Tab-separated table of C-alpha atoms in Angstrom:
chain	number	residue	atom	x	y	z
A	1	MET	CA	77.643	-217.060	-57.266
A	2	LEU	CA	79.168	-214.733	-59.821
A	3	ASP	CA	77.938	-211.701	-58.171
A	4	ASN	CA	79.985	-212.108	-55.450
A	5	VAL	CA	83.402	-211.854	-57.151
A	6	THR	CA	85.478	-209.116	-56.345
A	7	ILE	CA	88.385	-207.390	-57.810
A	8	ASN	CA	90.263	-208.518	-54.895
A	9	GLN	CA	89.938	-211.708	-55.352
A	10	LEU	CA	90.821	-211.543	-59.096
A	11	ARG	CA	93.729	-209.192	-58.071
A	12	ALA	CA	94.733	-212.228	-55.950
A	13	PHE	CA	94.242	-214.767	-58.633
A	14	VAL	CA	96.660	-212.985	-61.098
A	15	ALA	CA	99.193	-212.109	-58.352
A	16	VAL	CA	99.406	-216.006	-57.869
A	17	CYS	CA	100.044	-216.843	-61.436
A	18	ASP	CA	102.599	-214.177	-61.953
A	19	GLN	CA	104.480	-214.864	-58.624
A	20	GLY	CA	104.014	-218.105	-58.769
A	21	SER	CA	102.857	-219.100	-55.566
A	22	PHE	CA	100.218	-218.228	-52.718
A	23	SER	CA	103.551	-216.989	-50.555
A	24	GLY	CA	104.874	-214.880	-53.788
A	25	ALA	CA	101.401	-213.219	-54.367
A	26	ALA	CA	101.067	-212.386	-50.528
A	27	ARG	CA	104.187	-210.636	-50.606
A	28	GLU	CA	103.212	-208.763	-54.015
A	29	LEU	CA	99.999	-207.316	-52.591
A	30	LYS	CA	101.275	-207.001	-49.011
A	31	ARG	CA	98.165	-209.165	-47.510
A	32	ALA	CA	98.907	-212.164	-45.218
A	33	GLN	CA	98.969	-215.358	-47.023
A	34	SER	CA	95.901	-216.840	-45.265
A	35	ALA	CA	94.486	-214.070	-47.361
A	36	ILE	CA	95.400	-214.869	-50.545
A	37	SER	CA	94.058	-218.443	-49.780
A	38	HIS	CA	90.599	-217.616	-48.607
A	39	ALA	CA	90.486	-214.976	-52.038
A	40	ILE	CA	91.392	-218.187	-54.347
A	41	ASN	CA	88.979	-220.482	-52.487
A	42	ALA	CA	86.013	-218.010	-52.450
A	43	LEU	CA	87.052	-217.221	-56.271
A	44	GLU	CA	87.007	-220.769	-57.068
A	45	SER	CA	83.888	-221.096	-55.056
A	46	ALA	CA	82.112	-218.676	-57.225
A	47	PHE	CA	83.311	-220.161	-60.073
A	48	ASP	CA	82.326	-223.394	-59.426
A	49	VAL	CA	85.569	-224.494	-61.226
A	50	LEU	CA	89.341	-225.592	-59.578
A	51	LEU	CA	91.782	-222.616	-60.565
A	52	PHE	CA	95.145	-224.679	-59.455
A	53	GLU	CA	96.201	-228.049	-58.814
A	54	ARG	CA	96.517	-228.961	-55.211
A	55	ASN	CA	98.865	-231.505	-55.638
A	56	THR	CA	101.938	-229.333	-56.599
A	57	ARG	CA	104.455	-227.408	-54.631
A	58	ARG	CA	104.098	-224.530	-57.108
A	59	ALA	CA	100.393	-222.681	-58.126
A	60	THR	CA	99.990	-225.015	-61.012
A	61	LEU	CA	97.132	-223.861	-62.845
A	62	THR	CA	94.337	-226.294	-64.136
A	63	ALA	CA	93.045	-225.857	-67.638
A	64	ALA	CA	90.089	-223.824	-66.253
A	65	GLY	CA	92.599	-221.442	-64.741
A	66	ARG	CA	94.416	-221.251	-67.690
A	67	SER	CA	91.325	-220.235	-69.808
A	68	LEU	CA	90.193	-217.464	-67.087
A	69	LEU	CA	93.381	-215.681	-66.571
A	70	PRO	CA	93.480	-213.368	-69.626
A	71	ASP	CA	89.675	-212.374	-68.653
A	72	ALA	CA	90.899	-211.593	-65.303
A	73	ARG	CA	93.690	-209.861	-66.311
A	74	GLY	CA	91.246	-207.995	-68.853
A	75	VAL	CA	88.722	-207.150	-65.971
A	76	ILE	CA	91.641	-205.755	-64.032
A	77	ALA	CA	92.812	-203.671	-66.935
A	78	ARG	CA	89.089	-202.336	-67.447
A	79	THR	CA	88.808	-201.308	-63.899
A	80	GLU	CA	92.263	-199.500	-63.782
A	81	GLU	CA	91.255	-197.765	-66.777
A	82	MET	CA	87.764	-196.820	-65.217
A	83	LYS	CA	89.948	-195.743	-62.142
A	84	MET	CA	92.233	-193.219	-64.426
A	85	ARG	CA	88.789	-191.919	-66.147
A	86	ALA	CA	87.258	-191.105	-62.993
A	87	VAL	CA	90.384	-189.240	-61.500
A	88	ALA	CA	90.688	-187.214	-64.828
A	89	ILE	CA	86.769	-186.415	-64.850
A	90	ALA	CA	87.282	-185.692	-60.805
A	91	GLU	CA	89.763	-183.139	-61.751
A	92	ALA	CA	88.443	-181.676	-65.533
A	93	GLY	CA	84.828	-182.861	-65.566
A	94	VAL	CA	83.248	-184.506	-68.733
A	95	PRO	CA	83.634	-182.415	-71.817
A	96	GLN	CA	80.759	-182.583	-73.935
A	97	VAL	CA	80.157	-182.305	-77.637
A	98	SER	CA	77.141	-182.696	-79.142
A	99	ILE	CA	77.065	-182.069	-82.675
A	100	ALA	CA	74.973	-182.390	-85.925
A	101	VAL	CA	76.729	-183.032	-88.785
A	102	ASP	CA	75.438	-182.623	-92.647
A	103	THR	CA	75.713	-185.815	-94.589
A	104	TYR	CA	77.895	-183.939	-97.485
A	105	PHE	CA	80.229	-183.057	-95.022
A	106	PRO	CA	83.942	-184.776	-96.009
A	107	ARG	CA	83.339	-188.417	-94.183
A	108	ALA	CA	86.571	-188.757	-93.679
A	109	HIS	CA	88.370	-185.918	-92.371
A	110	LEU	CA	85.126	-185.562	-90.019
A	111	ILE	CA	86.161	-189.597	-88.569
A	112	GLU	CA	90.029	-187.813	-88.024
A	113	CYS	CA	88.473	-184.698	-86.542
A	114	LEU	CA	86.787	-186.962	-83.890
A	115	ARG	CA	89.584	-189.291	-83.731
A	116	THR	CA	91.866	-186.307	-82.630
A	117	VAL	CA	89.336	-184.725	-80.344
A	118	GLN	CA	88.832	-187.626	-78.200
A	119	ALA	CA	92.537	-188.390	-78.055
A	120	ASP	CA	92.923	-184.512	-76.912
A	121	PHE	CA	90.034	-185.015	-73.881
A	122	SER	CA	90.059	-188.715	-72.781
A	123	THR	CA	86.514	-188.493	-70.960
A	124	VAL	CA	84.693	-186.842	-74.060
A	125	ALA	CA	80.924	-187.565	-74.258
A	126	ILE	CA	80.255	-187.141	-77.994
A	127	ASN	CA	76.690	-186.913	-79.222
A	128	LEU	CA	76.796	-187.082	-83.130
A	129	ARG	CA	73.838	-186.904	-85.477
A	130	MET	CA	74.232	-187.317	-89.165
A	131	THR	CA	71.529	-184.611	-90.930
A	132	THR	CA	70.643	-183.314	-94.152
A	133	MET	CA	69.766	-179.796	-94.829
A	134	GLN	CA	67.444	-178.111	-92.398
A	135	GLY	CA	67.780	-180.992	-89.818
A	136	GLY	CA	70.990	-180.104	-88.196
A	137	GLU	CA	69.545	-176.528	-87.136
A	138	ARG	CA	66.427	-178.109	-86.249
A	139	LEU	CA	68.288	-180.218	-83.538
A	140	VAL	CA	69.943	-177.043	-82.460
A	141	LEU	CA	66.908	-175.375	-81.762
A	142	GLU	CA	65.410	-178.273	-79.827
A	143	GLY	CA	68.612	-178.430	-78.063
A	144	THR	CA	69.542	-181.964	-78.917
A	145	CYS	CA	72.934	-180.779	-80.303
A	146	ALA	CA	74.845	-177.404	-79.137
A	147	LEU	CA	76.572	-177.242	-82.733
A	148	ALA	CA	75.234	-177.999	-86.608
A	149	VAL	CA	77.628	-178.189	-89.695
A	150	THR	CA	75.274	-177.028	-92.105
A	151	ILE	CA	75.180	-175.690	-95.963
A	152	THR	CA	75.071	-172.143	-96.244
A	153	ASP	CA	72.444	-172.243	-99.199
A	154	VAL	CA	69.951	-173.882	-97.031
A	155	LEU	CA	67.595	-171.388	-95.488
A	156	GLU	CA	67.829	-170.599	-91.583
A	157	LEU	CA	65.024	-172.066	-89.644
A	158	SER	CA	65.415	-169.079	-87.324
A	159	PRO	CA	67.377	-166.366	-88.306
A	160	GLY	CA	66.915	-164.475	-84.745
A	161	ALA	CA	67.860	-167.681	-82.828
A	162	ILE	CA	70.266	-169.276	-84.506
A	163	GLU	CA	73.868	-167.441	-86.093
A	164	ARG	CA	76.078	-169.331	-88.659
A	165	GLN	CA	80.105	-168.677	-88.858
A	166	HIS	CA	82.087	-170.041	-92.016
A	167	LEU	CA	83.729	-173.336	-91.760
A	168	CYS	CA	84.931	-174.716	-94.735
A	169	ASP	CA	84.051	-175.540	-98.700
A	170	ALA	CA	83.972	-178.799	-100.628
A	171	GLN	CA	84.074	-178.764	-104.618
A	172	MET	CA	80.807	-180.231	-106.425
A	173	VAL	CA	81.201	-182.108	-109.558
A	174	THR	CA	78.275	-183.141	-111.823
A	175	VAL	CA	78.041	-186.951	-112.783
A	176	CYS	CA	76.579	-190.402	-114.089
A	177	ALA	CA	77.277	-193.587	-115.100
A	178	PRO	CA	79.251	-194.177	-118.248
A	179	SER	CA	75.899	-196.076	-119.685
A	180	HIS	CA	73.614	-192.916	-119.002
A	181	PRO	CA	72.675	-191.198	-121.905
A	182	LEU	CA	74.501	-187.944	-120.837
A	183	ALA	CA	77.870	-189.920	-120.779
A	184	ALA	CA	77.854	-189.831	-124.463
A	185	ILE	CA	77.719	-186.305	-125.104
A	186	ALA	CA	80.997	-184.844	-125.533
A	187	GLY	CA	82.767	-181.811	-124.381
A	188	PRO	CA	80.374	-179.262	-122.288
A	189	ILE	CA	76.560	-180.445	-122.085
A	190	SER	CA	73.960	-177.462	-122.201
A	191	ARG	CA	71.333	-176.797	-119.193
A	192	GLU	CA	68.828	-177.549	-121.422
A	193	GLU	CA	70.080	-181.163	-122.596
A	194	PHE	CA	70.601	-181.733	-118.611
A	195	GLY	CA	66.707	-180.714	-117.916
A	196	ARG	CA	65.654	-183.975	-120.680
A	197	HIS	CA	66.716	-186.586	-118.412
A	198	ILE	CA	65.910	-187.148	-114.587
A	199	GLN	CA	67.643	-185.577	-111.916
A	200	LEU	CA	68.587	-186.720	-108.374
A	201	VAL	CA	68.226	-184.117	-105.804
A	202	VAL	CA	68.703	-184.730	-101.944
A	203	THR	CA	66.178	-183.209	-100.024
A	204	ASP	CA	65.104	-182.571	-96.316
A	205	ASN	CA	62.827	-185.292	-94.651
A	206	GLN	CA	61.163	-182.911	-92.746
A	207	PRO	CA	57.132	-182.701	-93.979
A	208	ASP	CA	57.336	-178.726	-93.297
A	209	ALA	CA	61.191	-177.886	-94.362
A	210	GLU	CA	61.922	-175.426	-96.751
A	211	LYS	CA	62.954	-177.008	-100.099
A	212	THR	CA	66.772	-175.779	-101.403
A	213	GLN	CA	66.795	-175.963	-104.929
A	214	GLN	CA	70.615	-175.143	-105.823
A	215	GLY	CA	71.753	-176.332	-109.078
A	216	VAL	CA	68.217	-178.198	-110.240
A	217	ALA	CA	68.035	-178.195	-114.070
A	218	SER	CA	65.465	-180.680	-114.943
A	219	GLU	CA	61.709	-180.703	-114.500
A	220	ARG	CA	62.256	-183.965	-113.990
A	221	GLN	CA	63.355	-184.921	-110.366
A	222	TRP	CA	63.713	-187.741	-107.975
A	223	TRP	CA	63.821	-186.732	-104.365
A	224	VAL	CA	65.821	-188.757	-101.956
A	225	ASN	CA	67.127	-187.649	-98.401
A	226	ASP	CA	69.817	-189.514	-97.804
A	227	LEU	CA	73.530	-188.905	-99.735
A	228	GLY	CA	74.467	-192.752	-100.045
A	229	ALA	CA	70.904	-193.533	-101.533
A	230	LYS	CA	71.658	-190.876	-104.318
A	231	HIS	CA	75.465	-192.387	-105.078
A	232	ASP	CA	74.127	-196.041	-105.359
A	233	LEU	CA	70.893	-194.484	-107.696
A	234	LEU	CA	74.103	-192.642	-109.800
A	235	ARG	CA	75.640	-195.623	-110.298
A	236	GLY	CA	73.164	-197.578	-110.926
A	237	SER	CA	72.379	-195.117	-114.483
A	238	LEU	CA	68.855	-193.882	-113.009
A	239	CYS	CA	69.757	-190.529	-113.132
A	240	TRP	CA	72.197	-187.923	-113.216
A	241	GLY	CA	73.229	-185.168	-110.231
A	242	HIS	CA	75.564	-183.360	-108.399
A	243	MET	CA	77.728	-184.806	-105.857
A	244	PRO	CA	80.779	-183.554	-103.703
A	245	ARG	CA	84.062	-184.564	-105.500
A	246	HIS	CA	85.497	-186.137	-101.860
A	247	MET	CA	82.845	-188.646	-102.070
A	248	VAL	CA	82.928	-189.769	-105.829
A	249	GLU	CA	86.891	-189.354	-106.438
A	250	GLU	CA	87.210	-193.120	-106.234
A	251	ASP	CA	84.112	-193.964	-108.721
A	252	LEU	CA	85.753	-191.525	-111.170
A	253	ALA	CA	89.176	-193.017	-111.079
A	254	LYS	CA	87.555	-196.007	-111.394
A	255	GLY	CA	85.185	-195.058	-114.090
A	256	THR	CA	82.008	-196.489	-112.474
A	257	LEU	CA	81.048	-192.812	-112.689
A	258	VAL	CA	81.900	-189.890	-115.255
A	259	GLU	CA	82.214	-186.192	-114.761
A	260	LEU	CA	79.846	-184.108	-116.903
A	261	GLN	CA	80.761	-180.620	-118.346
A	262	ARG	CA	78.185	-178.129	-117.786
A	263	ARG	CA	78.061	-175.130	-120.440
A	264	ALA	CA	77.738	-171.816	-119.327
A	265	TRP	CA	76.458	-172.943	-116.063
A	266	HIS	CA	78.623	-172.653	-113.268
A	267	MET	CA	78.051	-174.801	-109.610
A	268	ARG	CA	79.178	-173.021	-106.550
A	269	PRO	CA	81.629	-175.142	-104.076
A	270	LEU	CA	79.363	-176.276	-100.916
A	271	THR	CA	79.864	-173.862	-97.943
A	272	PHE	CA	79.964	-175.558	-94.367
A	273	MET	CA	79.032	-173.686	-91.504
A	274	ILE	CA	78.831	-173.982	-88.270
A	275	SER	CA	75.178	-173.327	-86.236
A	276	GLN	CA	74.922	-172.284	-83.067
A	277	ARG	CA	72.341	-170.571	-80.761
A	278	ARG	CA	72.779	-166.916	-80.609
A	279	GLY	CA	75.162	-165.779	-77.944
A	280	TYR	CA	76.615	-169.697	-77.463
A	281	SER	CA	79.992	-170.222	-75.572
A	282	PHE	CA	81.928	-173.033	-77.222
A	283	SER	CA	83.485	-175.126	-74.310
A	284	GLU	CA	87.211	-175.898	-74.877
A	285	CYS	CA	86.764	-179.339	-76.416
A	286	GLU	CA	84.037	-177.572	-78.941
A	287	THR	CA	86.249	-175.192	-79.631
A	288	ARG	CA	89.031	-177.567	-80.604
A	289	LEU	CA	86.647	-179.778	-82.839
A	290	VAL	CA	85.267	-176.625	-84.675
A	291	GLU	CA	89.251	-175.466	-85.386
A	292	LEU	CA	89.850	-179.181	-86.676
A	293	LEU	CA	86.825	-179.588	-88.960
A	294	GLY	CA	87.393	-175.865	-90.584
A	295	ASN	CA	91.050	-177.212	-91.295
A	296	ARG	CA	91.199	-180.153	-93.830
A	297	PRO	CA	94.535	-181.320	-94.733
A	298	ALA	CA	95.832	-180.764	-98.197
A	299	SER	CA	95.319	-184.322	-98.881
A	300	GLN	CA	91.745	-184.040	-98.647
A	301	ARG	CA	90.858	-180.840	-100.971
A	302	GLU	CA	89.905	-180.582	-103.881
A	303	GLY	CA	92.891	-179.740	-106.406
A	304	ARG	CA	90.863	-178.378	-109.489
A	305	PRO	CA	87.908	-175.995	-109.966
A	306	GLY	CA	84.713	-177.490	-110.970
A	307	PRO	CA	84.064	-177.397	-114.732
A	308	ALA	CA	81.547	-174.423	-115.894
C-alpha cells in the first residue's frame, strides 16, 4: 500500500539510479546491499510495478521506473526543505505577520515588500487581508490582525485603543473614460460641473461604518466597496471618480481613461498610516515589513503634483 512507502525506500531508489547498481547505492547510503534490495522490493510492492529490469547486470530502469524517478526526487527534495525549515524554526521560532492592507495601497509595492520579507525571514507565516476604509482597524480590534495599513482620512474606530503612525503618500487623480461628457471639456472643470454627473465613491461595506466623504462633489453618487469594481465602471464610461495614480497610470498612457483638471479644487494625496493597538510592540519581522512599506522606490512614486 502507498501509505507504507518510506523516505528511506525512495532514497534507496534514487541512489540505485544515480550509482547505476545496488552495490553502488549501498556504498553511497552506507547500508548493506541486502537492505537496498529489500527497500526496492518493498517499494515495488507498494507501487505494484517493477522499477528495474531483472535481466540486466546494471540497474536499468523500466518505463514505470523512469516515470516515477522525478517524483521520488521531488519528495526527497521537499523532505530536505522541510528539515531545513524545522531547524530554522527550532533555532529562531516562527515569525508571524498578520496585516490588513487598504485596497488603495500601491499593489506592486506591497507585493515587492512581502517578497522581500519572505526572503529575509524564510519561516515567516504571513496572514494578509485586503480591506477598505475602517475594515483594517476593525480586524486589529478583533485581534485577527496585529497591523493595518489605513488611510488617514478614515475615522478611527476606537482612538483610545488604536494608534497610528505615518507610512507614505500616494497621489490621487480625477478620471473618466474618453467617451464621458466631462472628457470633452477643455481646461479645468468647476466643482459645480462635476456635480452634474454621477460620481463613483468607494465606501466601507460594514453597515455600521462611518462613511468617509473626502473628494465627494456630486449629489449623484454610486457607492462601491471594491476599488477594482470602481476601476472597471470608470472605464465603462458610466461615471467619473478619483483614483490613485499608480492604479490608472497605464490607462492614462493608453487613453482608456483621461485625467480631468479640477478648477479651484485641490485633492490632497492619500496618506497611508500603520494602525496597531496602543502599546503594541513590533516584532523584528513586522518592523522590517513596516520599514519596507514606508519606503516606496523612486520608480513607483508619482513624479508630479495633481491638478488643482
